[in-house]
PDB file of C-alpha atoms and ligand atoms in Angstrom:
ATOM      1  CA  MET A   1      60.147   2.220  53.360  1.00  0.00           C
ATOM      2  CA  SER A   2      60.586   5.324  51.277  1.00  0.00           C
ATOM      3  CA  GLN A   3      56.803   5.597  50.738  1.00  0.00           C
ATOM      4  CA  ILE A   4      56.298   5.572  54.470  1.00  0.00           C
ATOM      5  CA  SER A   5      59.078   8.068  54.798  1.00  0.00           C
ATOM      6  CA  ASP A   6      57.448  10.375  52.248  1.00  0.00           C
ATOM      7  CA  ALA A   7      54.045  10.146  53.959  1.00  0.00           C
ATOM      8  CA  CYS A   8      55.653  11.125  57.239  1.00  0.00           C
ATOM      9  CA  GLY A   9      57.471  14.160  55.964  1.00  0.00           C
ATOM     10  CA  GLY A  10      60.597  12.491  54.604  1.00  0.00           C
ATOM     11  CA  GLY A  11      62.545  13.859  51.681  1.00  0.00           C
ATOM     12  CA  ASP A  12      61.831  17.347  50.504  1.00  0.00           C
ATOM     13  CA  GLY A  13      58.037  17.150  50.787  1.00  0.00           C
ATOM     14  CA  ALA A  14      58.066  18.186  54.413  1.00  0.00           C
ATOM     15  CA  ARG A  15      56.281  21.160  55.859  1.00  0.00           C
ATOM     16  CA  ALA A  16      57.767  23.529  58.343  1.00  0.00           C
ATOM     17  CA  LEU A  17      59.193  22.317  61.602  1.00  0.00           C
ATOM     18  CA  VAL A  18      56.513  22.531  64.235  1.00  0.00           C
ATOM     19  CA  PRO A  19      57.305  23.145  67.875  1.00  0.00           C
ATOM     20  CA  GLY A  20      54.987  21.727  70.511  1.00  0.00           C
ATOM     21  CA  THR A  21      53.473  18.332  71.139  1.00  0.00           C
ATOM     22  CA  LEU A  22      51.553  16.232  68.703  1.00  0.00           C
ATOM     23  CA  ARG A  23      49.603  12.999  69.105  1.00  0.00           C
ATOM     24  CA  GLY A  24      50.504  10.109  66.835  1.00  0.00           C
ATOM     25  CA  TYR A  25      49.835   6.404  66.483  1.00  0.00           C
ATOM     26  CA  ARG A  26      52.310   3.645  65.717  1.00  0.00           C
ATOM     27  CA  THR A  27      53.160   0.002  66.201  1.00  0.00           C
ATOM     28  CA  TRP A  28      55.983  -1.884  67.893  1.00  0.00           C
ATOM     29  CA  ARG A  29      57.458  -5.342  67.941  1.00  0.00           C
ATOM     30  CA  LEU A  30      57.339  -7.130  71.261  1.00  0.00           C
ATOM     31  CA  LEU A  31      60.683  -8.417  72.535  1.00  0.00           C
ATOM     32  CA  ARG A  32      60.747 -11.925  73.958  1.00  0.00           C
ATOM     33  CA  ARG A  33      62.857 -10.916  76.892  1.00  0.00           C
ATOM     34  CA  ALA A  34      62.316  -7.943  79.122  1.00  0.00           C
ATOM     35  CA  PRO A  35      65.344  -5.622  79.018  1.00  0.00           C
ATOM     36  CA  GLU A  36      67.082  -5.153  82.347  1.00  0.00           C
ATOM     37  CA  ASP A  37      67.877  -1.488  81.944  1.00  0.00           C
ATOM     38  CA  GLY A  38      64.375  -0.109  82.453  1.00  0.00           C
ATOM     39  CA  ALA A  39      63.599   0.022  78.751  1.00  0.00           C
ATOM     40  CA  LEU A  40      60.307  -1.458  77.635  1.00  0.00           C
ATOM     41  CA  PRO A  41      60.261  -4.783  75.769  1.00  0.00           C
ATOM     42  CA  LEU A  42      59.390  -2.896  72.573  1.00  0.00           C
ATOM     43  CA  THR A  43      61.354  -2.187  69.406  1.00  0.00           C
ATOM     44  CA  SER A  44      60.637  -0.200  66.295  1.00  0.00           C
ATOM     45  CA  VAL A  45      59.327  -2.258  63.384  1.00  0.00           C
ATOM     46  CA  THR A  46      61.716  -1.194  60.638  1.00  0.00           C
ATOM     47  CA  ARG A  47      64.791  -0.659  62.774  1.00  0.00           C
ATOM     48  CA  GLY A  48      65.672  -2.532  65.921  1.00  0.00           C
ATOM     49  CA  VAL A  49      65.569   0.536  68.130  1.00  0.00           C
ATOM     50  CA  ARG A  50      64.729  -0.335  71.712  1.00  0.00           C
ATOM     51  CA  TRP A  51      62.137   1.920  73.272  1.00  0.00           C
ATOM     52  CA  ALA A  52      62.218   3.547  76.661  1.00  0.00           C
ATOM     53  CA  PRO A  53      58.970   5.224  77.760  1.00  0.00           C
ATOM     54  CA  THR A  54      60.456   8.386  76.244  1.00  0.00           C
ATOM     55  CA  LEU A  55      62.713   8.053  73.230  1.00  0.00           C
ATOM     56  CA  THR A  56      64.914  10.734  71.674  1.00  0.00           C
ATOM     57  CA  ALA A  57      65.836  10.456  68.008  1.00  0.00           C
ATOM     58  CA  GLU A  58      69.335  10.550  66.618  1.00  0.00           C
ATOM     59  CA  CYS A  59      70.179  10.730  62.978  1.00  0.00           C
ATOM     60  CA  ALA A  60      72.332   7.703  62.218  1.00  0.00           C
ATOM     61  CA  PRO A  61      73.048   5.917  58.942  1.00  0.00           C
ATOM     62  CA  LEU A  62      71.530   2.484  58.466  1.00  0.00           C
ATOM     63  CA  GLU A  63      73.556  -0.655  57.966  1.00  0.00           C
ATOM     64  CA  PRO A  64      75.366  -0.850  54.607  1.00  0.00           C
ATOM     65  CA  GLY A  65      73.185  -2.091  51.783  1.00  0.00           C
ATOM     66  CA  VAL A  66      69.964  -0.941  53.389  1.00  0.00           C
ATOM     67  CA  ASP A  67      67.903   1.846  51.855  1.00  0.00           C
ATOM     68  CA  GLY A  68      69.896   4.434  53.718  1.00  0.00           C
ATOM     69  CA  LEU A  69      69.750   8.011  54.802  1.00  0.00           C
ATOM     70  CA  PRO A  70      70.781  10.813  52.492  1.00  0.00           C
ATOM     71  CA  GLU A  71      74.268  12.234  52.389  1.00  0.00           C
ATOM     72  CA  GLY A  72      74.960  14.383  55.399  1.00  0.00           C
ATOM     73  CA  ALA A  73      72.862  12.199  57.679  1.00  0.00           C
ATOM     74  CA  GLY A  74      74.033  12.137  61.248  1.00  0.00           C
ATOM     75  CA  ALA A  75      75.413  15.642  61.178  1.00  0.00           C
ATOM     76  CA  HIS A  76      72.288  17.370  62.400  1.00  0.00           C
ATOM     77  CA  ARG A  77      69.721  17.442  65.144  1.00  0.00           C
ATOM     78  CA  ALA A  78      66.930  15.000  64.231  1.00  0.00           C
ATOM     79  CA  PRO A  79      64.631  15.378  62.446  1.00  0.00           C
ATOM     80  CA  THR A  80      65.279  17.699  59.565  1.00  0.00           C
ATOM     81  CA  ALA A  81      63.699  18.259  56.162  1.00  0.00           C
ATOM     82  CA  GLY A  82      65.477  16.352  53.422  1.00  0.00           C
ATOM     83  CA  CYS A  83      66.382  13.477  55.748  1.00  0.00           C
ATOM     84  CA  ARG A  84      64.433  10.485  57.025  1.00  0.00           C
ATOM     85  CA  CYS A  85      65.476  10.571  60.643  1.00  0.00           C
ATOM     86  CA  GLY A  86      63.186  11.069  63.604  1.00  0.00           C
ATOM     87  CA  ILE A  87      60.563   9.074  65.428  1.00  0.00           C
ATOM     88  CA  TYR A  88      57.632   8.276  63.189  1.00  0.00           C
ATOM     89  CA  GLY A  89      53.968   8.561  64.042  1.00  0.00           C
ATOM     90  CA  TRP A  90      50.720   8.611  62.062  1.00  0.00           C
ATOM     91  CA  TYR A  91      47.915  11.113  62.563  1.00  0.00           C
ATOM     92  CA  ASP A  92      45.237   8.533  61.778  1.00  0.00           C
ATOM     93  CA  PRO A  93      45.244   5.377  63.920  1.00  0.00           C
ATOM     94  CA  HIS A  94      44.255   3.259  60.896  1.00  0.00           C
ATOM     95  CA  ASP A  95      47.422   4.264  59.067  1.00  0.00           C
ATOM     96  CA  ALA A  96      49.521   2.654  61.793  1.00  0.00           C
ATOM     97  CA  ASP A  97      48.499  -0.724  60.330  1.00  0.00           C
ATOM     98  CA  ILE A  98      50.713   0.038  57.327  1.00  0.00           C
ATOM     99  CA  LEU A  99      53.496  -1.329  59.521  1.00  0.00           C
ATOM    100  CA  ARG A 100      51.711  -4.242  61.098  1.00  0.00           C
ATOM    101  CA  ALA A 101      53.173  -5.364  64.385  1.00  0.00           C
ATOM    102  CA  ARG A 102      52.015  -6.909  67.605  1.00  0.00           C
ATOM    103  CA  VAL A 103      51.642  -3.796  69.718  1.00  0.00           C
ATOM    104  CA  PHE A 104      49.650  -0.699  68.810  1.00  0.00           C
ATOM    105  CA  GLY A 105      49.829   2.514  70.785  1.00  0.00           C
ATOM    106  CA  VAL A 106      49.757   6.266  70.956  1.00  0.00           C
ATOM    107  CA  VAL A 107      52.726   8.585  71.400  1.00  0.00           C
ATOM    108  CA  GLN A 108      52.997  12.210  72.313  1.00  0.00           C
ATOM    109  CA  ALA A 109      55.686  13.771  70.136  1.00  0.00           C
ATOM    110  CA  SER A 110      57.665  16.810  71.215  1.00  0.00           C
ATOM    111  CA  GLY A 111      60.756  18.826  70.410  1.00  0.00           C
ATOM    112  CA  LEU A 112      61.287  19.329  66.702  1.00  0.00           C
ATOM    113  CA  VAL A 113      58.476  17.827  64.669  1.00  0.00           C
ATOM    114  CA  VAL A 114      58.423  17.633  60.871  1.00  0.00           C
ATOM    115  CA  MET A 115      54.898  17.203  59.579  1.00  0.00           C
ATOM    116  CA  GLY A 116      54.057  15.189  56.462  1.00  0.00           C
ATOM    117  CA  GLU A 117      50.670  14.640  54.867  1.00  0.00           C
ATOM    118  CA  ARG A 118      49.769  11.601  56.950  1.00  0.00           C
ATOM    119  CA  GLY A 119      52.347  11.452  59.665  1.00  0.00           C
ATOM    120  CA  PHE A 120      55.256  13.149  61.359  1.00  0.00           C
ATOM    121  CA  ARG A 121      58.864  12.647  62.309  1.00  0.00           C
ATOM    122  CA  ALA A 122      59.688  13.864  65.778  1.00  0.00           C
ATOM    123  CA  GLU A 123      62.746  14.531  67.868  1.00  0.00           C
ATOM    124  CA  ARG A 124      61.195  13.018  70.974  1.00  0.00           C
ATOM    125  CA  ALA A 125      58.237  10.747  71.672  1.00  0.00           C
ATOM    126  CA  THR A 126      56.692   9.556  74.895  1.00  0.00           C
ATOM    127  CA  ILE A 127      54.480   6.481  74.835  1.00  0.00           C
ATOM    128  CA  ALA A 128      51.143   7.494  76.330  1.00  0.00           C
ATOM    129  CA  ALA A 129      49.284   4.207  75.998  1.00  0.00           C
ATOM    130  CA  VAL A 130      49.474   0.790  74.332  1.00  0.00           C
ATOM    131  CA  VAL A 131      47.022  -1.980  73.498  1.00  0.00           C
ATOM    132  CA  THR A 132      48.213  -5.357  74.711  1.00  0.00           C
ATOM    133  CA  ARG A 133      47.075  -8.503  76.466  1.00  0.00           C
ATOM    134  CA  ASN A 134      50.642  -9.569  77.139  1.00  0.00           C
ATOM    135  CA  ARG A 135      51.123  -9.526  80.892  1.00  0.00           C
ATOM    136  CA  ARG A 136      54.864  -8.965  80.759  1.00  0.00           C
ATOM    137  CA  LEU A 137      54.455  -5.896  78.606  1.00  0.00           C
ATOM    138  CA  ALA A 138      51.491  -4.694  80.660  1.00  0.00           C
ATOM    139  CA  ARG A 139      53.564  -4.876  83.862  1.00  0.00           C
ATOM    140  CA  ALA A 140      56.514  -3.088  82.293  1.00  0.00           C
ATOM    141  CA  CYS A 141      54.232  -0.346  80.950  1.00  0.00           C
ATOM    142  CA  GLU A 142      52.454   0.112  84.256  1.00  0.00           C
ATOM    143  CA  ARG A 143      55.816   0.470  86.019  1.00  0.00           C
ATOM    144  CA  ALA A 144      56.795   3.091  83.449  1.00  0.00           C
ATOM    145  CA  GLY A 145      53.544   5.036  83.737  1.00  0.00           C
ATOM    146  CA  VAL A 146      52.278   3.989  80.305  1.00  0.00           C
ATOM    147  CA  ALA A 147      48.535   3.307  80.211  1.00  0.00           C
ATOM    148  CA  VAL A 148      47.569  -0.189  79.081  1.00  0.00           C
ATOM    149  CA  TYR A 149      44.375  -1.072  77.222  1.00  0.00           C
ATOM    150  CA  ARG A 150      43.047  -4.452  76.233  1.00  0.00           C
ATOM    151  CA  ARG A 151      41.031  -3.065  73.319  1.00  0.00           C
ATOM    152  CA  LYS A 152      42.059  -0.589  70.638  1.00  0.00           C
ATOM    153  CA  ARG A 153      38.681   1.130  70.631  1.00  0.00           C
ATOM    154  CA  ASP A 154      38.986   1.856  74.357  1.00  0.00           C
ATOM    155  CA  LEU A 155      42.388   3.458  73.808  1.00  0.00           C
ATOM    156  CA  LEU A 156      41.027   5.544  70.934  1.00  0.00           C
ATOM    157  CA  ALA A 157      38.090   6.689  73.055  1.00  0.00           C
ATOM    158  CA  ASP A 158      40.585   8.129  75.561  1.00  0.00           C
ATOM    159  CA  PHE A 159      43.182   9.221  72.965  1.00  0.00           C
ATOM    160  CA  PRO A 160      41.215  10.260  69.863  1.00  0.00           C
ATOM    161  CA  PRO A 161      42.996  11.693  66.807  1.00  0.00           C
ATOM    162  CA  GLU A 162      43.710  15.410  67.023  1.00  0.00           C
ATOM    163  CA  ASP A 163      42.155  17.852  64.574  1.00  0.00           C
ATOM    164  CA  LEU A 164      45.175  19.010  62.578  1.00  0.00           C
ATOM    165  CA  THR A 165      43.319  21.161  60.068  1.00  0.00           C
ATOM    166  CA  ALA A 166      44.813  24.314  61.538  1.00  0.00           C
ATOM    167  CA  LEU A 167      48.354  22.942  61.130  1.00  0.00           C
ATOM    168  CA  LEU A 168      47.970  21.075  57.844  1.00  0.00           C
ATOM    169  CA  GLY A 169      45.334  23.128  56.048  1.00  0.00           C
ATOM    170  CA  PRO A 170      42.460  21.446  54.225  1.00  0.00           C
ATOM    171  CA  ARG A 171      43.201  17.832  53.340  1.00  0.00           C
ATOM    172  CA  PRO A 172      43.563  17.241  49.580  1.00  0.00           C
ATOM    173  CA  ALA A 173      40.697  15.477  47.800  1.00  0.00           C
ATOM    174  CA  PRO A 174      41.179  11.718  47.606  1.00  0.00           C
ATOM    175  CA  ALA A 175      43.027  10.721  44.446  1.00  0.00           C
ATOM    176  CA  ASP A 176      40.775   7.769  43.642  1.00  0.00           C
ATOM    177  CA  GLY A 177      37.972   9.952  42.349  1.00  0.00           C
ATOM    178  CA  HIS A 178      35.689   9.547  45.338  1.00  0.00           C
ATOM    179  CA  HIS A 179      34.371  12.858  46.503  1.00  0.00           C
ATOM    180  CA  PRO A 180      32.252  13.561  49.512  1.00  0.00           C
ATOM    181  CA  VAL A 181      28.580  13.294  48.621  1.00  0.00           C
ATOM    182  CA  THR A 182      26.950  16.700  48.610  1.00  0.00           C
ATOM    183  CA  PRO A 183      23.622  16.732  50.443  1.00  0.00           C
ATOM    184  CA  PRO A 184      20.562  17.126  48.212  1.00  0.00           C
ATOM    185  CA  GLN A 185      19.555  20.741  47.875  1.00  0.00           C
ATOM    186  CA  ARG A 186      16.408  21.713  49.686  1.00  0.00           C
ATOM    187  CA  LEU A 187      13.543  23.314  47.782  1.00  0.00           C
ATOM    188  CA  SER A 188      13.834  27.059  47.622  1.00  0.00           C
ATOM    189  CA  ALA A 189      10.869  29.046  48.947  1.00  0.00           C
ATOM    190  CA  PHE A 190       9.762  29.874  45.394  1.00  0.00           C
ATOM    191  CA  ASP A 191       9.963  26.228  44.293  1.00  0.00           C
ATOM    192  CA  GLY A 192       7.770  25.337  47.265  1.00  0.00           C
ATOM    193  CA  VAL A 193       5.169  27.929  46.255  1.00  0.00           C
ATOM    194  CA  VAL A 194       5.149  26.650  42.653  1.00  0.00           C
ATOM    195  CA  LEU A 195       4.679  23.099  43.865  1.00  0.00           C
ATOM    196  CA  ALA A 196       1.784  24.095  46.156  1.00  0.00           C
ATOM    197  CA  ALA A 197       0.085  26.086  43.370  1.00  0.00           C
ATOM    198  CA  MET A 198       0.359  23.198  40.898  1.00  0.00           C
ATOM    199  CA  LEU A 199      -1.100  20.765  43.440  1.00  0.00           C
ATOM    200  CA  ALA A 200      -3.959  23.167  44.130  1.00  0.00           C
ATOM    201  CA  ARG A 201      -4.666  23.434  40.388  1.00  0.00           C
ATOM    202  CA  LEU A 202      -4.653  19.644  40.028  1.00  0.00           C
ATOM    203  CA  ALA A 203      -7.163  19.378  42.899  1.00  0.00           C
ATOM    204  CA  VAL A 204      -9.487  21.962  41.296  1.00  0.00           C
ATOM    205  CA  ILE A 205      -9.373  20.182  37.911  1.00  0.00           C
ATOM    206  CA  VAL A 206     -10.020  16.731  39.411  1.00  0.00           C
ATOM    207  CA  LEU A 207     -12.919  18.103  41.443  1.00  0.00           C
ATOM    208  CA  ALA A 208     -14.400  19.839  38.354  1.00  0.00           C
ATOM    209  CA  VAL A 209     -14.090  16.742  36.128  1.00  0.00           C
ATOM    210  CA  VAL A 210     -15.756  14.542  38.775  1.00  0.00           C
ATOM    211  CA  THR A 211     -18.597  16.891  39.714  1.00  0.00           C
ATOM    212  CA  LEU A 212     -19.388  19.007  36.592  1.00  0.00           C
ATOM    213  CA  PRO A 213     -20.591  18.272  33.018  1.00  0.00           C
ATOM    214  CA  PRO A 214     -17.823  18.452  30.345  1.00  0.00           C
ATOM    215  CA  LEU A 215     -18.028  22.107  29.273  1.00  0.00           C
ATOM    216  CA  PRO A 216     -18.138  23.675  32.763  1.00  0.00           C
ATOM    217  CA  ALA A 217     -15.352  21.229  33.798  1.00  0.00           C
ATOM    218  CA  VAL A 218     -13.100  22.448  30.969  1.00  0.00           C
ATOM    219  CA  MET A 219     -13.889  26.052  31.905  1.00  0.00           C
ATOM    220  CA  ALA A 220     -13.078  25.345  35.565  1.00  0.00           C
ATOM    221  CA  ALA A 221      -9.767  23.720  34.555  1.00  0.00           C
ATOM    222  CA  ALA A 222      -8.903  26.720  32.369  1.00  0.00           C
ATOM    223  CA  ALA A 223      -9.791  29.088  35.222  1.00  0.00           C
ATOM    224  CA  ALA A 224      -7.574  27.101  37.636  1.00  0.00           C
ATOM    225  CA  HIS A 225      -4.750  27.187  35.088  1.00  0.00           C
ATOM    226  CA  ALA A 226      -5.109  30.945  34.611  1.00  0.00           C
ATOM    227  CA  GLY A 227      -5.277  31.451  38.393  1.00  0.00           C
ATOM    228  CA  VAL A 228      -2.007  29.545  38.933  1.00  0.00           C
ATOM    229  CA  LEU A 229      -0.281  31.481  36.135  1.00  0.00           C
ATOM    230  CA  ALA A 230      -1.446  34.808  37.558  1.00  0.00           C
ATOM    231  CA  PHE A 231      -0.344  33.787  41.063  1.00  0.00           C
ATOM    232  CA  LEU A 232       3.118  32.664  39.874  1.00  0.00           C
ATOM    233  CA  ALA A 233       3.549  35.780  37.746  1.00  0.00           C
ATOM    234  CA  ALA A 234       2.772  37.918  40.800  1.00  0.00           C
ATOM    235  CA  ARG A 235       5.297  35.937  42.965  1.00  0.00           C
ATOM    236  CA  ALA A 236       8.013  36.064  40.307  1.00  0.00           C
ATOM    237  CA  ALA A 237       7.552  39.825  39.884  1.00  0.00           C
ATOM    238  CA  ARG A 238       8.375  40.505  43.553  1.00  0.00           C
TER     239      ARG A 238
HETATM  240 ZN1   ZN B   1      68.810  12.969  59.594  1.00  0.00          ZN
END
């Protein structure tokens, strides 16, 4: 839990609070019974928070004995740096699988948002779309104005990840030693000229060896060699 918290801006590793809206991905548990108060039959995975189409976070201590919130929790508007409160979302849809659950979806976060390396904690989140084949959930979502998809890839085509480079800065290099492969360098213009000259010399020598007696062939090869050297010297001197 604390690793997830850290990745989503928990503890002291958080960046500045960001106003505005932010797209994030997450998962939910599906409730067996539909709530009667207009809430969706969805709860958070780690805490049993029932979700309405739009949810507002409150900072509240967990049950005793559970990996709890820091001292001072509950006395501030959620979220805040140094706490773990707020509604969690991941920037990358694949990261949402860290908390596997039956329903996957996309939220639009607003209000105060604390940004971590891989996810955020937000004051408010509105469910934009979910992936489900459960008819009860699909009906409840459609009533609430939440888009329903049968396939994750269709949802991601309509709600692709946002480019957060401007907000997060360049992403750090992966820690496992894998680095992006640099494309092979193309030949420089001079290298190309050298290659062409060497090929031309080879052609002259082969032609001389095939068509001339030994001594004139050697002289032709030497002349070709000298010609290439003179040509390269002239190019290099430019
Ligand atoms: Zn808090």
